[in-house]
Each structure stands twice: as structure tokens, then as C-alpha cells.
GROMACS .gro file of C-alpha atoms in nm:
model
  186
    1MET     CA    1  -2.676 -13.116  10.896
    2ARG     CA    2  -2.965 -12.875  10.881
    3HIS     CA    3  -3.048 -12.836  11.249
    4ALA     CA    4  -3.299 -12.560  11.320
    5ARG     CA    5  -3.309 -12.441  10.961
    6THR     CA    6  -3.630 -12.267  10.864
    7GLY     CA    7  -3.853 -12.372  10.582
    8LYS     CA    8  -3.967 -12.700  10.429
    9LYS     CA    9  -3.786 -12.882  10.151
   10LEU     CA   10  -4.109 -13.032  10.007
   11GLY     CA   11  -3.911 -13.304   9.829
   12ARG     CA   12  -3.770 -13.061   9.571
   13ASP     CA   13  -3.434 -12.914   9.495
   14SER     CA   14  -3.380 -12.544   9.561
   15ALA     CA   15  -3.460 -12.419   9.208
   16HIS     CA   16  -3.781 -12.622   9.188
   17ARG     CA   17  -3.885 -12.507   9.536
   18LYS     CA   18  -3.821 -12.140   9.450
   19ALA     CA   19  -4.027 -12.174   9.132
   20LEU     CA   20  -4.309 -12.341   9.328
   21TYR     CA   21  -4.316 -12.060   9.584
   22SER     CA   22  -4.311 -11.797   9.310
   23ASN     CA   23  -4.597 -11.961   9.120
   24LEU     CA   24  -4.813 -12.015   9.430
   25ALA     CA   25  -4.758 -11.659   9.556
   26GLY     CA   26  -4.835 -11.518   9.210
   27ALA     CA   27  -5.152 -11.727   9.182
   28LEU     CA   28  -5.264 -11.609   9.527
   29ILE     CA   29  -5.214 -11.244   9.431
   30GLU     CA   30  -5.385 -11.295   9.096
   31HIS     CA   31  -5.688 -11.495   9.212
   32GLY     CA   32  -5.726 -11.404   9.580
   33ARG     CA   33  -5.759 -11.768   9.684
   34ILE     CA   34  -5.578 -12.087   9.588
   35ARG     CA   35  -5.639 -12.451   9.675
   36THR     CA   36  -5.326 -12.645   9.769
   37THR     CA   37  -5.195 -12.886  10.030
   38VAL     CA   38  -5.164 -12.767  10.388
   39THR     CA   39  -4.785 -12.808  10.384
   40LYS     CA   40  -4.742 -12.597  10.071
   41ALA     CA   41  -4.984 -12.335  10.206
   42LYS     CA   42  -4.787 -12.307  10.531
   43ALA     CA   43  -4.462 -12.277  10.335
   44VAL     CA   44  -4.581 -12.007  10.091
   45LYS     CA   45  -4.785 -11.798  10.339
   46PRO     CA   46  -4.490 -11.593  10.475
   47ILE     CA   47  -4.359 -11.535  10.124
   48ALA     CA   48  -4.697 -11.410  10.001
   49GLU     CA   49  -4.727 -11.179  10.302
   50GLN     CA   50  -4.379 -11.045  10.233
   51MET     CA   51  -4.483 -10.965   9.873
   52ILE     CA   52  -4.790 -10.777  10.000
   53THR     CA   53  -4.565 -10.581  10.238
   54LEU     CA   54  -4.346 -10.487   9.941
   55GLY     CA   55  -4.662 -10.373   9.762
   56ARG     CA   56  -4.758 -10.158  10.058
   57ARG     CA   57  -4.418  -9.985  10.048
   58GLY     CA   58  -4.484  -9.896   9.686
   59ASP     CA   59  -4.144  -9.758   9.591
   60LEU     CA   60  -3.935  -9.853   9.290
   61HIS     CA   61  -3.697 -10.076   9.483
   62ALA     CA   62  -3.988 -10.272   9.632
   63ARG     CA   63  -4.139 -10.315   9.284
   64ARG     CA   64  -3.807 -10.448   9.151
   65GLN     CA   65  -3.771 -10.689   9.444
   66ALA     CA   66  -4.125 -10.823   9.385
   67THR     CA   67  -4.059 -10.858   9.011
   68SER     CA   68  -3.739 -11.052   9.073
   69PHE     CA   69  -3.925 -11.302   9.290
   70LEU     CA   70  -4.264 -11.324   9.115
   71ARG     CA   71  -4.120 -11.301   8.759
   72SER     CA   72  -4.441 -11.160   8.613
   73ARG     CA   73  -4.499 -10.792   8.550
   74ASP     CA   74  -4.875 -10.841   8.529
   75VAL     CA   75  -4.891 -11.001   8.873
   76VAL     CA   76  -4.662 -10.733   9.021
   77HIS     CA   77  -4.879 -10.460   8.870
   78LYS     CA   78  -5.191 -10.617   9.020
   79LEU     CA   79  -5.011 -10.651   9.354
   80PHE     CA   80  -4.910 -10.283   9.366
   81ALA     CA   81  -5.227 -10.138   9.207
   82GLU     CA   82  -5.510 -10.349   9.355
   83VAL     CA   83  -5.407 -10.585   9.635
   84ALA     CA   84  -5.167 -10.377   9.847
   85PRO     CA   85  -5.397 -10.072   9.881
   86LEU     CA   86  -5.661 -10.298  10.040
   87PHE     CA   87  -5.421 -10.375  10.324
   88LYS     CA   88  -5.275 -10.024  10.376
   89ASP     CA   89  -5.417  -9.998  10.731
   90ARG     CA   90  -5.353 -10.359  10.830
   91PRO     CA   91  -5.029 -10.422  11.023
   92GLY     CA   92  -4.983 -10.780  10.897
   93GLY     CA   93  -5.168 -11.108  10.870
   94TYR     CA   94  -5.288 -11.063  10.512
   95THR     CA   95  -5.361 -11.432  10.444
   96ARG     CA   96  -5.539 -11.721  10.611
   97ILE     CA   97  -5.530 -12.098  10.572
   98VAL     CA   98  -5.866 -12.279  10.576
   99LYS     CA   99  -5.844 -12.658  10.590
  100ILE     CA  100  -6.092 -12.836  10.363
  101GLY     CA  101  -6.023 -13.205  10.422
  102PRO     CA  102  -5.838 -13.479  10.238
  103ARG     CA  103  -5.786 -13.496   9.862
  104ALA     CA  104  -5.972 -13.781   9.692
  105GLY     CA  105  -5.674 -13.927   9.504
  106ASP     CA  106  -5.402 -13.962   9.767
  107SER     CA  107  -5.573 -13.841  10.086
  108ALA     CA  108  -5.337 -13.543  10.118
  109GLU     CA  109  -5.469 -13.278  10.357
  110MET     CA  110  -5.596 -12.987  10.143
  111ALA     CA  111  -5.652 -12.621  10.233
  112TYR     CA  112  -5.744 -12.286  10.086
  113LEU     CA  113  -5.481 -12.015  10.114
  114GLU     CA  114  -5.671 -11.691  10.076
  115LEU     CA  115  -5.637 -11.320  10.128
  116VAL     CA  116  -5.811 -11.196  10.441
  117ASP     CA  117  -5.996 -10.914  10.266
  118ASP     CA  118  -6.331 -11.076  10.182
  119GLU     CA  119  -6.436 -10.801   9.939
  120TYR     CA  120  -6.137 -10.866   9.713
  121VAL     CA  121  -6.186 -11.245   9.713
  122ALA     CA  122  -6.560 -11.211   9.640
  123LYS     CA  123  -6.491 -10.964   9.357
  124GLU     CA  124  -6.240 -11.203   9.200
  125ARG     CA  125  -6.486 -11.492   9.230
  126GLU     CA  126  -6.762 -11.290   9.062
  127ALA     CA  127  -6.529 -11.193   8.778
  128ARG     CA  128  -6.458 -11.560   8.702
  129THR     CA  129  -6.816 -11.693   8.724
  130PRO     CA  130  -7.050 -11.642   8.426
  131GLU     CA  131  -7.374 -11.457   8.482
  132PRO     CA  132  -7.677 -11.684   8.528
  133VAL     CA  133  -7.933 -11.687   8.248
  134ALA     CA  134  -8.262 -11.530   8.353
  135VAL     CA  135  -8.570 -11.749   8.303
  136GLU     CA  136  -8.898 -11.567   8.253
  137GLU     CA  137  -9.197 -11.670   8.460
  138PRO     CA  138  -9.527 -11.757   8.288
  139VAL     CA  139  -9.758 -11.460   8.243
  140GLY     CA  140 -10.079 -11.624   8.376
  141GLU     CA  141 -10.146 -11.601   8.747
  142GLU     CA  142 -10.181 -11.935   8.917
  143ALA     CA  143 -10.384 -11.970   9.235
  144GLU     CA  144 -10.193 -12.118   9.526
  145PRO     CA  145 -10.344 -12.444   9.650
  146GLU     CA  146 -10.491 -12.427   9.999
  147PRO     CA  147 -10.354 -12.671  10.254
  148GLU     CA  148 -10.583 -12.966  10.322
  149GLU     CA  149 -10.701 -13.037  10.675
  150VAL     CA  150 -10.614 -13.377  10.812
  151PRO     CA  151 -10.862 -13.517  11.068
  152ASP     CA  152 -10.718 -13.629  11.403
  153THR     CA  153 -10.826 -13.990  11.457
  154GLU     CA  154 -10.573 -14.079  11.730
  155ALA     CA  155 -10.644 -13.770  11.941
  156SER     CA  156 -10.920 -13.953  12.142
  157ASP     CA  157 -10.669 -14.162  12.343
  158THR     CA  158 -10.640 -14.047  12.702
  159PRO     CA  159 -10.310 -14.043  12.890
  160ALA     CA  160 -10.428 -14.333  13.111
  161GLU     CA  161 -10.491 -14.552  12.806
  162ALA     CA  162 -10.151 -14.465  12.661
  163SER     CA  163  -9.972 -14.563  12.985
  164SER     CA  164 -10.158 -14.896  13.011
  165ASP     CA  165 -10.063 -14.973  12.649
  166ALA     CA  166  -9.697 -14.899  12.728
  167GLY     CA  167  -9.706 -15.140  13.026
  168ALA     CA  168  -9.848 -15.414  12.805
  169ASP     CA  169  -9.572 -15.360  12.552
  170GLU     CA  170  -9.305 -15.391  12.822
  171SER     CA  171  -9.447 -15.717  12.953
  172ALA     CA  172  -9.464 -15.855  12.599
  173ASP     CA  173  -9.098 -15.770  12.552
  174GLU     CA  174  -9.003 -15.958  12.870
  175GLY     CA  175  -9.178 -16.272  12.746
  176ASP     CA  176  -8.977 -16.275  12.424
  177ASP     CA  177  -8.669 -16.411  12.607
  178ASP     CA  178  -8.802 -16.768  12.599
  179PRO     CA  179  -8.777 -16.906  12.244
  180GLY     CA  180  -9.028 -17.185  12.319
  181GLY     CA  181  -9.298 -16.941  12.412
  182ALA     CA  182  -9.381 -17.117  12.743
  183ASP     CA  183  -9.464 -16.907  13.049
  184LYS     CA  184  -9.227 -16.936  13.344
  185SER     CA  185  -9.501 -16.839  13.593
  186GLU     CA  186  -9.635 -17.198  13.628
   0.00000   0.00000   0.00000
């Protein structure tokens, strides 16, 4: 039995689960933010933070440990060269999970797993988005239209008239109870 064992199985065998964690942690380091299910995000968050801690150490043994888990030299280089220096003064808590609601297909609860440093995430987002095409404005100056004045026709009602109209409306509403339309006051 697996009483009090840490970690989620996620319906996978151990090799598949290890590959999933490696791929998700590598994608998080590479892109700064990934969209996944809440369960997977909670499972990979401590692993990703451990990789960032290895990057902060910066020695050869830490680099080899990260390479053995992440299995990509490019991702490990980015981890040690760009990501870890951003968190050099932070004592932990390098990632956050932001829930974004259910997935359309199977209603699985989705979340963003992202690095806490907003500058890094914004820089990665800008690098992926193409620059917008500038549209030139027409050369001729156009005069702005002036707002039209609307005359107040209902402003002549006094408060006394408004309250007497409201009383008439209430009495008309009370008379609507009888479908025959006959008065009960006779």
C-alpha cells in the first residue's frame, strides 16, 4: 500500500510520469508560463522550483543534475544563464499557479503555472508575439463634430405632479387583479 506517499500518480506509470514532469518543467523554464491542468501544475511546481534552485547554485554538479532531469542542454543553459539570476535574492517561491477555469472539451480545471518574476514572463511574451503593423493616418485635418444640444421637454414636471402620477400607477396595478375588470368597491 502507498499510505502517506508524496506525489500524484496522474494515471501514468513511473517512466511516463517522469517524462511528463521533465517536459513540463522544461517548458516552464523555456517559456516562463505554461497552461496545464491544476493537478499537473501542482505536481510539477516543486520540481520546477528545485531546478531553479539548482540554477541558483550554479556549480558544475548542479548543472549535471539539472541536465540529467531536464534532458535538454538548451533548456539547462537558459535556466543557468537567464532564469536563475533573476531569482538570486529570492529565498524560494519562484512559481505561482493561477486558475483560469474549466477546459472546453472535458471540463478539466485549467491553470497557468508561471514564474513569479513578471519582467521575465513579459519579455518572453513579447519575443513570441509579432510586431503590429503601423497604419498611417490620413494627412488632411478633420474638424471634430460639436456635440448637439438636446432640449429638455420633460423637465417642466414638478415633484408634486410626479408623486400624483406614481399614486395613480399603483392604484391601476391593484385593479389588475380582477380579470373581469369589474370594480369591487360597489
